[in-house]
PDB file of C-alpha atoms in Angstrom:
ATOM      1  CA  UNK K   1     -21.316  -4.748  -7.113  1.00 54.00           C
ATOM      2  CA  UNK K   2     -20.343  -2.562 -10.143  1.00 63.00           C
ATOM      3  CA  UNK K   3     -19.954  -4.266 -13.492  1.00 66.00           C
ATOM      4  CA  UNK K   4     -16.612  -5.233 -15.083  1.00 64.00           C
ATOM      5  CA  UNK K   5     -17.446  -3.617 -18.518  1.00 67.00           C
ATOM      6  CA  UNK K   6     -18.197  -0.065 -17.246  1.00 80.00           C
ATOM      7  CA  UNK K   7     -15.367   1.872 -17.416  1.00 89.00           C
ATOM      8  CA  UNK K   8     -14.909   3.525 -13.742  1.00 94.00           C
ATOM      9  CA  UNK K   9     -12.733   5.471 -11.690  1.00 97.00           C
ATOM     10  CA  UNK K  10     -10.992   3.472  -9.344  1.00 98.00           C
ATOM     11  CA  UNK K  11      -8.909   5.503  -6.615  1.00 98.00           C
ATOM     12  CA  UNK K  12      -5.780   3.996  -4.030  1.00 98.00           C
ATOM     13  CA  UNK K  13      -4.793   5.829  -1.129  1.00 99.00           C
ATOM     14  CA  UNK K  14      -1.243   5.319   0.015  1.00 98.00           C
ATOM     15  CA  UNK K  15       0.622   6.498   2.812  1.00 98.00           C
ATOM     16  CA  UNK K  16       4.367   6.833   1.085  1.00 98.00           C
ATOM     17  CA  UNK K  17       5.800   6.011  -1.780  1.00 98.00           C
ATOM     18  CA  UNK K  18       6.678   2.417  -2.438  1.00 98.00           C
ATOM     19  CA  UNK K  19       3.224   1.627  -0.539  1.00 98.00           C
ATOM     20  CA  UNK K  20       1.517   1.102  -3.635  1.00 98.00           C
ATOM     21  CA  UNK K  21       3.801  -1.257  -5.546  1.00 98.00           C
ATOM     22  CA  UNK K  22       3.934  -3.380  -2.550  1.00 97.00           C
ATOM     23  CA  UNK K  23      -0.066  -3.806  -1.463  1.00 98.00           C
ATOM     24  CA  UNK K  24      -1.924  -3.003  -4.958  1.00 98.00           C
ATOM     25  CA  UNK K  25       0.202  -2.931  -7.796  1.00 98.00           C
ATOM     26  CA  UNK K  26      -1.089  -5.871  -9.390  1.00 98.00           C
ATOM     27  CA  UNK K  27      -4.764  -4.956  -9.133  1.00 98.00           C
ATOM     28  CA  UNK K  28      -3.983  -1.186  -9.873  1.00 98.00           C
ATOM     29  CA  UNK K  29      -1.849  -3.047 -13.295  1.00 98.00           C
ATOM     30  CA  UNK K  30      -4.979  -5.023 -14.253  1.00 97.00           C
ATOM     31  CA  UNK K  31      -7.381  -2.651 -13.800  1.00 97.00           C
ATOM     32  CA  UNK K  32      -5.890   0.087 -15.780  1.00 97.00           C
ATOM     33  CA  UNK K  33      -5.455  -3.014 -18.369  1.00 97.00           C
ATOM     34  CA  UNK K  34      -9.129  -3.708 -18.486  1.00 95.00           C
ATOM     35  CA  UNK K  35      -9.682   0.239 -19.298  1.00 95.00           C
ATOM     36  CA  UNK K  36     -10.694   0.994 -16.264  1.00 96.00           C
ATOM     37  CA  UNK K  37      -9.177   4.804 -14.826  1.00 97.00           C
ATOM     38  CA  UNK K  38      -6.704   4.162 -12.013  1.00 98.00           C
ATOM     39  CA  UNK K  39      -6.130   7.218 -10.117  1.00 98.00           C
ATOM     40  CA  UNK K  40      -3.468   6.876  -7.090  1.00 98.00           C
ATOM     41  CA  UNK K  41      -3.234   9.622  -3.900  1.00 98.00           C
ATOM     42  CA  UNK K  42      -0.247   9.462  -1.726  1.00 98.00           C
ATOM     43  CA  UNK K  43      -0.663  11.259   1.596  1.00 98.00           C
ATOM     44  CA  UNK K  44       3.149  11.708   2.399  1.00 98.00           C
ATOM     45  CA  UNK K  45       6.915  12.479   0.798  1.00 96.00           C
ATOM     46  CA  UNK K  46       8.589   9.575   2.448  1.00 95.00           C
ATOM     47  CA  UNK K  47      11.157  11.645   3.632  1.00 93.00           C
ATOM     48  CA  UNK K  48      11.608   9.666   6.700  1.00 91.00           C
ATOM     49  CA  UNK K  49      12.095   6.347   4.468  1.00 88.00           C
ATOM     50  CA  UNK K  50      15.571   4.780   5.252  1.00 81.00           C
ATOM     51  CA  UNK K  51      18.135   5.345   2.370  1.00 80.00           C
ATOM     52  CA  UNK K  52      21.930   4.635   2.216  1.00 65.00           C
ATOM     53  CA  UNK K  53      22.838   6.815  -0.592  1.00 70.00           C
ATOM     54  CA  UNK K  54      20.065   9.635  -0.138  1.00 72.00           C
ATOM     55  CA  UNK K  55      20.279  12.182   3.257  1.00 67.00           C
ATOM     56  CA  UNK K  56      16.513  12.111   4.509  1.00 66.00           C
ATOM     57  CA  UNK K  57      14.443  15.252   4.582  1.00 68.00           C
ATOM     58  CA  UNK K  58      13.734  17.358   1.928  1.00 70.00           C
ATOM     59  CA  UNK K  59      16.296  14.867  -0.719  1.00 90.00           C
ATOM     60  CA  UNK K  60      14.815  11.968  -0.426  1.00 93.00           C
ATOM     61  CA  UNK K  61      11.209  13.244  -0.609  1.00 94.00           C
ATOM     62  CA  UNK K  62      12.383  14.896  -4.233  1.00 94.00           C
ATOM     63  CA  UNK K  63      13.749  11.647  -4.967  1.00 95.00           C
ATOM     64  CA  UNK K  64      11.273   9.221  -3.791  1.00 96.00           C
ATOM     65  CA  UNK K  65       8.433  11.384  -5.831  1.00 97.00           C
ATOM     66  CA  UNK K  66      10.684  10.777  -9.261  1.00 97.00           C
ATOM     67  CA  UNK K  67      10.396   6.734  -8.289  1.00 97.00           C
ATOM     68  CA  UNK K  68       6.666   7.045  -7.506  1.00 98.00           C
ATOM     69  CA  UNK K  69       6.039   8.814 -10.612  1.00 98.00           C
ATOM     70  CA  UNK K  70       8.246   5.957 -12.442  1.00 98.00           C
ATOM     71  CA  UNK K  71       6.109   3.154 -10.526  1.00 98.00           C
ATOM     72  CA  UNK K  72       2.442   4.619 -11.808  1.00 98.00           C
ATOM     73  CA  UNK K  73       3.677   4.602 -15.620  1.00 98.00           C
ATOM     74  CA  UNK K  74       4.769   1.079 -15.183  1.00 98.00           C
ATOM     75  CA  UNK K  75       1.179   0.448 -13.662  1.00 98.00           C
ATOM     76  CA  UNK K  76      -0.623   2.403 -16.166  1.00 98.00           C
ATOM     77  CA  UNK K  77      -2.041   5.261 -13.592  1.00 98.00           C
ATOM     78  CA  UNK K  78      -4.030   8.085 -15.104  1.00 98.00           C
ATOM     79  CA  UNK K  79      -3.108  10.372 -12.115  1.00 98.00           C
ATOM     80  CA  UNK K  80      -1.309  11.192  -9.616  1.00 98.00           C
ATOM     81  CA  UNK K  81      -2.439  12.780  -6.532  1.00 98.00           C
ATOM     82  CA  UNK K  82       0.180  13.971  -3.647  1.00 98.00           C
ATOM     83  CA  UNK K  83      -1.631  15.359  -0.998  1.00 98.00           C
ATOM     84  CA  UNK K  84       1.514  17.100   0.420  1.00 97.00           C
ATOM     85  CA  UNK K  85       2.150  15.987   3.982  1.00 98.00           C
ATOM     86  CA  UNK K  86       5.124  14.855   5.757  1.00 97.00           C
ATOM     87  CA  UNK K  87       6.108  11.648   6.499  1.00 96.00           C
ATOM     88  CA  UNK K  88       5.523  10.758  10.451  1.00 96.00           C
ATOM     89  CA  UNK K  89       8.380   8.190  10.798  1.00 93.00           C
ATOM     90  CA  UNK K  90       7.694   4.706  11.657  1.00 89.00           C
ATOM     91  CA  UNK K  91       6.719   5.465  15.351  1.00 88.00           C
ATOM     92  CA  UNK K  92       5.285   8.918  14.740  1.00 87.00           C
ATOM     93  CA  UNK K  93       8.765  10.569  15.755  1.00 89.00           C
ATOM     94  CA  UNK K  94       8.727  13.262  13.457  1.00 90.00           C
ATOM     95  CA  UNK K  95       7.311  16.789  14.757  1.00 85.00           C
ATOM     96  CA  UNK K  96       6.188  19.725  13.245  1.00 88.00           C
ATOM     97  CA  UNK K  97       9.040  22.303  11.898  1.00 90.00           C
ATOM     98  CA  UNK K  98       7.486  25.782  10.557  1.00 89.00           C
ATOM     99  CA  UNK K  99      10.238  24.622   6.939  1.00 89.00           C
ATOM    100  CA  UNK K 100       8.811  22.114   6.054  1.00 92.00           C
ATOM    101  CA  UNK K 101       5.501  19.624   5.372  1.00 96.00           C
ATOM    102  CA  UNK K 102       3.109  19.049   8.582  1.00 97.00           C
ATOM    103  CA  UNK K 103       3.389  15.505   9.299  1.00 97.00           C
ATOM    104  CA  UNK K 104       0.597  13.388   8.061  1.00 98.00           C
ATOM    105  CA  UNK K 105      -0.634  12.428  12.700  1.00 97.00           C
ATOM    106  CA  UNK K 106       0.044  16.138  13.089  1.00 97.00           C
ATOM    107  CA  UNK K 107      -2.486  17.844  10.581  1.00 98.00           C
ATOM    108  CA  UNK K 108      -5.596  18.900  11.082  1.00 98.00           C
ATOM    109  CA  UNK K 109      -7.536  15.861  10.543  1.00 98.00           C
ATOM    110  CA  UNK K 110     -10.757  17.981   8.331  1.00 98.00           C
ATOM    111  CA  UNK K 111      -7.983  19.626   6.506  1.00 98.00           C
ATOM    112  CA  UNK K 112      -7.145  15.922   5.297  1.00 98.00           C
ATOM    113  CA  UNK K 113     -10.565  14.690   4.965  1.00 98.00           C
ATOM    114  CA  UNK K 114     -11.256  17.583   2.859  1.00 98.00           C
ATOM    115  CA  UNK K 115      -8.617  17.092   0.750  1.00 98.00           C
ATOM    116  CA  UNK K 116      -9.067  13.688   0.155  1.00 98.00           C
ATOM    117  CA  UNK K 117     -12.697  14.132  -0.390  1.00 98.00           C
ATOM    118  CA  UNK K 118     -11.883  17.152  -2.978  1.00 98.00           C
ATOM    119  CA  UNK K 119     -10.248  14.167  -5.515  1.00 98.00           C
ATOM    120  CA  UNK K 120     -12.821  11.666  -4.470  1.00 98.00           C
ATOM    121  CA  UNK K 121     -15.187  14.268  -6.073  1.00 98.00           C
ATOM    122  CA  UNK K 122     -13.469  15.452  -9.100  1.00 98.00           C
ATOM    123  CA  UNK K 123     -12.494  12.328 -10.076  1.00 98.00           C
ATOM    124  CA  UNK K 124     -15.477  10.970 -10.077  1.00 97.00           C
ATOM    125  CA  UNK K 125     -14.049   7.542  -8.135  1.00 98.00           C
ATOM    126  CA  UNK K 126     -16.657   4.939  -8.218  1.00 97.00           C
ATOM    127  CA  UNK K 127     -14.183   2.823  -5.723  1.00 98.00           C
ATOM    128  CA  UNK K 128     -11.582   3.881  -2.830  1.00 98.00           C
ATOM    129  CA  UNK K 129      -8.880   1.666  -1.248  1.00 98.00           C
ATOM    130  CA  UNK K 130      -7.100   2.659   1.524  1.00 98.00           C
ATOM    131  CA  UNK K 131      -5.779  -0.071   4.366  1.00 98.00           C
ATOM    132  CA  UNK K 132      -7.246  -2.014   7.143  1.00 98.00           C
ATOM    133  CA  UNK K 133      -7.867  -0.846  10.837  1.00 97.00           C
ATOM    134  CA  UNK K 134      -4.047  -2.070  11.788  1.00 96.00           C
ATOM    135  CA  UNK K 135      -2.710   0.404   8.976  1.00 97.00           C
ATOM    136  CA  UNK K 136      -1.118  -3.167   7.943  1.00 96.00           C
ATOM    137  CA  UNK K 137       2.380  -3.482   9.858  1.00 92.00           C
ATOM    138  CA  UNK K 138       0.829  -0.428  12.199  1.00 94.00           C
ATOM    139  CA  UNK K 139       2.505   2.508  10.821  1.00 96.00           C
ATOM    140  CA  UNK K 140       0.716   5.338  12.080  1.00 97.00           C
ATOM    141  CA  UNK K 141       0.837   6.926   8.538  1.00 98.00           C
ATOM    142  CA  UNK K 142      -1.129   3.829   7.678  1.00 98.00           C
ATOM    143  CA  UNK K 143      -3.926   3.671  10.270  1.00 98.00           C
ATOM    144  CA  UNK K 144      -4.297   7.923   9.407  1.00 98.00           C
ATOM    145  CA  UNK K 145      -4.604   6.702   5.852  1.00 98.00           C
ATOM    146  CA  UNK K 146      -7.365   4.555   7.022  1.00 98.00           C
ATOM    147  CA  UNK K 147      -9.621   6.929   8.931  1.00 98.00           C
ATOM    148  CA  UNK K 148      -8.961   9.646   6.318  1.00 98.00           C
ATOM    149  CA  UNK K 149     -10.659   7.342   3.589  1.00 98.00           C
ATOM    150  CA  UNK K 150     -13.228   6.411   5.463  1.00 98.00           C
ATOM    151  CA  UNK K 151     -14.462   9.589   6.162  1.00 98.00           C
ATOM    152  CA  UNK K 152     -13.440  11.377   3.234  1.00 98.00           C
ATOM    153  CA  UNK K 153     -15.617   8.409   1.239  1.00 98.00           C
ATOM    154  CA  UNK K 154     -18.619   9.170   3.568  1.00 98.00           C
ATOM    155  CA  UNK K 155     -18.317  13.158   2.625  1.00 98.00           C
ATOM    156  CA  UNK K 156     -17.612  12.553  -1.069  1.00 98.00           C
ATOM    157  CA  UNK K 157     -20.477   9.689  -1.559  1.00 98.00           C
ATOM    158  CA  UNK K 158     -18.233   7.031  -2.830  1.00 98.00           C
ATOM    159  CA  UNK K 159     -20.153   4.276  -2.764  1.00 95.00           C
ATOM    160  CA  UNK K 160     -17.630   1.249  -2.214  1.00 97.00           C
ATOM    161  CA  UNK K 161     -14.335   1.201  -0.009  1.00 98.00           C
ATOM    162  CA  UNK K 162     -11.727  -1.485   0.125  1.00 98.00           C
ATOM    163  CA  UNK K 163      -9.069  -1.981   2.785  1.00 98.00           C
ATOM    164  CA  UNK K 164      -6.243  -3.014   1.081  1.00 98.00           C
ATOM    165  CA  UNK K 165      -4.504  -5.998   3.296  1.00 98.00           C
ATOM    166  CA  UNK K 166      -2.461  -9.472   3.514  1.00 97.00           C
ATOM    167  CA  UNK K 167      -3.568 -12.765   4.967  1.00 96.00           C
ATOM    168  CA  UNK K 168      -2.353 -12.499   8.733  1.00 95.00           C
ATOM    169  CA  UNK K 169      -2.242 -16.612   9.230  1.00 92.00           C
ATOM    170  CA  UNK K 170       0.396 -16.926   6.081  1.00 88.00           C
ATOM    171  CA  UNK K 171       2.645 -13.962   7.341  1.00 86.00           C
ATOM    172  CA  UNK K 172       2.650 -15.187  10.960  1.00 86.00           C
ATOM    173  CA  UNK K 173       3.568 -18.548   9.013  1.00 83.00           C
ATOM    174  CA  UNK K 174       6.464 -17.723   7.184  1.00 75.00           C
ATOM    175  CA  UNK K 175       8.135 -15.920   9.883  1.00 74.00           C
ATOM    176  CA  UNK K 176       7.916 -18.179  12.304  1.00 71.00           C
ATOM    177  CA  UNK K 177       9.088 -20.315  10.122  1.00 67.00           C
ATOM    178  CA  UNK K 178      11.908 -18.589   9.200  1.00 61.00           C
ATOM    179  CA  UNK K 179      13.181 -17.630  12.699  1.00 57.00           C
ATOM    180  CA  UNK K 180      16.776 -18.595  12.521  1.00 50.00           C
ATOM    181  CA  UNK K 181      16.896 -15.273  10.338  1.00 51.00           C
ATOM    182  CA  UNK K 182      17.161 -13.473  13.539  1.00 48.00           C
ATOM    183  CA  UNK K 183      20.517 -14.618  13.944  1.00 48.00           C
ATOM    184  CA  UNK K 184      21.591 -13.047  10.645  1.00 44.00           C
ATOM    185  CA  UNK K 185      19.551  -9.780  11.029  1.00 50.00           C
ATOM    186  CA  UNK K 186      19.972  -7.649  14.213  1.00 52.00           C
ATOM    187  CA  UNK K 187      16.537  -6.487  15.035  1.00 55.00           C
ATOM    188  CA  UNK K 188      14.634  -8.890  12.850  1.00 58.00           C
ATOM    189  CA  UNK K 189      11.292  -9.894  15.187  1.00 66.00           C
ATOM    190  CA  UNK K 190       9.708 -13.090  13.834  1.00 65.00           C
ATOM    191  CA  UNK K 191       6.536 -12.001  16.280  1.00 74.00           C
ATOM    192  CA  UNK K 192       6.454  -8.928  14.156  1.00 73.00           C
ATOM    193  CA  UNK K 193       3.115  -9.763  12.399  1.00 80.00           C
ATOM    194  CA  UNK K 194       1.224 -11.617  14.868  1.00 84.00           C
ATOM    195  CA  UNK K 195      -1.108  -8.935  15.210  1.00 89.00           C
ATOM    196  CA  UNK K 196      -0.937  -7.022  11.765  1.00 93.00           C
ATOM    197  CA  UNK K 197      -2.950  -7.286   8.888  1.00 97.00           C
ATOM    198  CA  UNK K 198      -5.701  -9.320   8.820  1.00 97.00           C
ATOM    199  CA  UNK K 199      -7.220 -12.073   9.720  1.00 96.00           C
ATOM    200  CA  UNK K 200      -7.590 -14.645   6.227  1.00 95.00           C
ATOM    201  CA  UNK K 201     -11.391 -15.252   7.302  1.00 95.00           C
ATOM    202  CA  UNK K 202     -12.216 -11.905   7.193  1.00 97.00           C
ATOM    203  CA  UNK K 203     -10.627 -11.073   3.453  1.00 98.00           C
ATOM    204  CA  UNK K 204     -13.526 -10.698   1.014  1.00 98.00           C
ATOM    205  CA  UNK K 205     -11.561 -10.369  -1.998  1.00 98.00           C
ATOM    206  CA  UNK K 206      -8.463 -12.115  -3.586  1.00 98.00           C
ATOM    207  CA  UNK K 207      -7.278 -11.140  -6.764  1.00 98.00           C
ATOM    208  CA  UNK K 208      -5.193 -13.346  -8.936  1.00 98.00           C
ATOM    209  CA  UNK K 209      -2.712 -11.285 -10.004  1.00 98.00           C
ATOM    210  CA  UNK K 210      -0.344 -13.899 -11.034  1.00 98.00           C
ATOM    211  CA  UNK K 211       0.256 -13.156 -14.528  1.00 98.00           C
ATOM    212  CA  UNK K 212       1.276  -9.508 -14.194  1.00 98.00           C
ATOM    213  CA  UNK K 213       3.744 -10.207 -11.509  1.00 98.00           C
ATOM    214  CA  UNK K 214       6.605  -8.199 -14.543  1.00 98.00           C
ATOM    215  CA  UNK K 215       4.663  -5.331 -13.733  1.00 98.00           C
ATOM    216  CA  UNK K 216       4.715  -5.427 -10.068  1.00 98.00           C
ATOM    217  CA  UNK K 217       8.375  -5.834  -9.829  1.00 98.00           C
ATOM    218  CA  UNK K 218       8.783  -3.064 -12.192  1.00 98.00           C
ATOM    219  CA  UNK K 219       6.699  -0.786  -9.860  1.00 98.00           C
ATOM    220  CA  UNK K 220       9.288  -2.291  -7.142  1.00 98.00           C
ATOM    221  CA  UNK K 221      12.762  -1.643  -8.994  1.00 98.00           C
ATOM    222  CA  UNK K 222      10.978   1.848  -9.380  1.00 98.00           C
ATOM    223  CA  UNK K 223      11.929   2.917  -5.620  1.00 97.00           C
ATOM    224  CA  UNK K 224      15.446   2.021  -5.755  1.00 95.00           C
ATOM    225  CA  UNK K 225      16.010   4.538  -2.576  1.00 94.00           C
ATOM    226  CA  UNK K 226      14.454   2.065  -0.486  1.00 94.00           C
ATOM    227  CA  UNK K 227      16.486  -1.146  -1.087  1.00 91.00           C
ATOM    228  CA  UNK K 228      19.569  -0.079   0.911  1.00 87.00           C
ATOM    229  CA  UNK K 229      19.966   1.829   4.643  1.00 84.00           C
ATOM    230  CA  UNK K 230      19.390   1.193   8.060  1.00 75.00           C
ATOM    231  CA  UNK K 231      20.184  -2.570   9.965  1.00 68.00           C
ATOM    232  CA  UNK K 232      17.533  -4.875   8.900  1.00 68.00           C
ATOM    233  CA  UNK K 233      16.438  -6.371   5.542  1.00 71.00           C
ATOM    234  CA  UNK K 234      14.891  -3.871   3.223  1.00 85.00           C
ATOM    235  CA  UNK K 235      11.193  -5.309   2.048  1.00 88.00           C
ATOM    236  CA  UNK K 236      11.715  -3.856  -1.624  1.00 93.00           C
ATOM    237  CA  UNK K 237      15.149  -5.233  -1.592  1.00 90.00           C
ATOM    238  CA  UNK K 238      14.238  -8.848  -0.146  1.00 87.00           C
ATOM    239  CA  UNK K 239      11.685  -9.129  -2.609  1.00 92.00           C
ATOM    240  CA  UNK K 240      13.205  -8.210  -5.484  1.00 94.00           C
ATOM    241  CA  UNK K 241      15.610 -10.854  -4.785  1.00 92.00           C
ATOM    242  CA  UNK K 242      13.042 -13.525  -4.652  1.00 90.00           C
ATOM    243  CA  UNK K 243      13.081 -15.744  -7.888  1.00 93.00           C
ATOM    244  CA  UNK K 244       9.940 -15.225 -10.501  1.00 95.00           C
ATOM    245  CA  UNK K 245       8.798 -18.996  -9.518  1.00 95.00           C
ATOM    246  CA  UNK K 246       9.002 -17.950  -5.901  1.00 91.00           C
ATOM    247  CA  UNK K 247       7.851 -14.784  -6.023  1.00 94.00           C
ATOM    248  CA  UNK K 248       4.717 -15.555  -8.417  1.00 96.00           C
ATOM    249  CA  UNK K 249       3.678 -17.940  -6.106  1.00 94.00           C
ATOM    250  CA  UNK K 250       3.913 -15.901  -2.558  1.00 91.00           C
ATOM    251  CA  UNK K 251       2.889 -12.398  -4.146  1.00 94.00           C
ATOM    252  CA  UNK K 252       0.647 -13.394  -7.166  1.00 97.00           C
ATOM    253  CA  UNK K 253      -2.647 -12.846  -5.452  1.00 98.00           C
ATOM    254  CA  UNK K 254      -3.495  -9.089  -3.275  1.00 98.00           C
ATOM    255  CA  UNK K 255      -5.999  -9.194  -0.809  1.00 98.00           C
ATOM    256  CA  UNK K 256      -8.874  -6.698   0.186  1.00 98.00           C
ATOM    257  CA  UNK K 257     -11.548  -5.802   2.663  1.00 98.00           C
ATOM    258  CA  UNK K 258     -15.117  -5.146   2.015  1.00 98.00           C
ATOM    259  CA  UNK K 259     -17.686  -4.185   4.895  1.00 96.00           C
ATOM    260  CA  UNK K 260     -20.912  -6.113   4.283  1.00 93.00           C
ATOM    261  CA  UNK K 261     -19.321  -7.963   1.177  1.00 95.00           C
ATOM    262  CA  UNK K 262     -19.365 -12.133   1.205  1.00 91.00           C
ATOM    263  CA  UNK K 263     -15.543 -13.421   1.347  1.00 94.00           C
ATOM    264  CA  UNK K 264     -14.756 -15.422  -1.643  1.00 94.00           C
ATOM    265  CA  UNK K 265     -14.768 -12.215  -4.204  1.00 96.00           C
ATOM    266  CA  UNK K 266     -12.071 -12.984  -6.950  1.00 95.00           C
ATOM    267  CA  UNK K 267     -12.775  -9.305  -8.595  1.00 93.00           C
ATOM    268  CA  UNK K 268     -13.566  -6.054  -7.781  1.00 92.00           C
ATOM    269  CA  UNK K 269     -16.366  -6.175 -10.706  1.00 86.00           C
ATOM    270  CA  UNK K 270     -18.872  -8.697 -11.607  1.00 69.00           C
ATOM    271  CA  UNK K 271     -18.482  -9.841 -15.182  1.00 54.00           C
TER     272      UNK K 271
END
């Protein structure tokens, strides 16, 4: 495992905007704190992000790119990578129009890998997170985002990859637990996550990010397009409502992946 004290290039690969102030914001925060250089790569525009006050297409993207940029200042990013695809909508509904951005499923998957693999190389990234096999909540964005780093790593020679991820068993939990929400939100599925994410077991890493959860809901408040629109609660918008206590004590630790690494990791680095 690399050592805390060297100062190394640590890459995240996100899918849209918004994706990394809700899965690695925390560890992104710290690292960059520890003087580490955080550079972040997001694949899409998020056009296809629901909005209330913003028309989707080529609007939103503009506007959701301002809020991303806003989100890696408040994180302390180096650099920020867009890769320039389109968003693929939620169940890959979006298709290719000759005006505008390929859709992240639609592109030519060496193209990506290529791409990807291009930054891996000038910047020199001694680690790479992307997301888990289930692309999380299975966006198809998300599970593309996790093939692309995997082989993009492999072409580059990054040595380490994480698969950024929450703790399946406490989602599944808290849903189920909160069912009678269904009868407030029209379309809200408490079965949602019983077969996203992963599996607790199988995390390898937990960081305690507990005392930079400011920063985290600054990256949050940061996409603003995304806490109104559509039928059913917003995720930015739910947890920005949360109080600090509650908050701190749900979304105060991130989780990651390893292949081949022991479970129990409370760091990316050794000391």
């Amino acid at each position: 495992m690399l050592r805390r004290d060297d100062q190394l290039c640590v890459m995240t690969v996100h899918a849209h905007p918004d994706d990394e102030a809700l899965f690695t914001s925390g560890t992104m925060a710290d690292l960059a704190l520890q003087g580490h250089r955080v550079v972040l790569v997001v694949c899409t525009d998020g056009a296809e992000g629901l909005a209330a006050e913003v028309a989707r297409g080529r609007d939103l993207a503009a506007v959701r790119r301002a809020e991303l940029e806003t989100s890696a200042e408040a994180l302390g990013v180096t650099t920020v990578h867009w890769l320039g695809y389109g968003d693929s909508g939620l169940n890959a509904e979006v298709v290719p129009q000759p005006d505008a951005p390929t859709p992240l499923v639609y592109a030519p998957r060496e193209d990506v890998v290529s791409k990807l693999a291009d930054i891996l190389r000038r910047e020199s990234a001694a680690v790479v997170v992307g997301y888990d096999p289930n692309g999380g909540y299975g966006h198809p964005d998300h599970i593309a985002v996790h093939e692309i780093v995997y082989e993009a790593a492999a072409k580059a020679d990054v040595p380490r990859i994480l698969e950024a991820t929450l703790p399946r068993d406490t989602l599944v939990r808290l849903t189920h637990r909160f069912r009678f929400i269904h009868a407030f939100f029209k379309g809200f599925d408490p079965t949602m996550f019983d077969d996203a994410f992963t599996p607790r077991y199988q995390i390898t890493h937990t960081i305690d990010v507990r005392d930079l959860v400011d920063v985290k809901r600054d990256a949050l408040r940061a996409h603003a397009s995304q806490t109104t629109g559509g039928s059913v609660p917003r995720t930015v918008a739910l947890l920005l409502r949360l109080p600090k206590p509650l908050y701190r004590r749900w979304f105060g630790h991130e989780y990651f992946v390893e292949r081949g690494a022991t479970a129990g990791c409370t760091s990316i680095f050794t000391a």
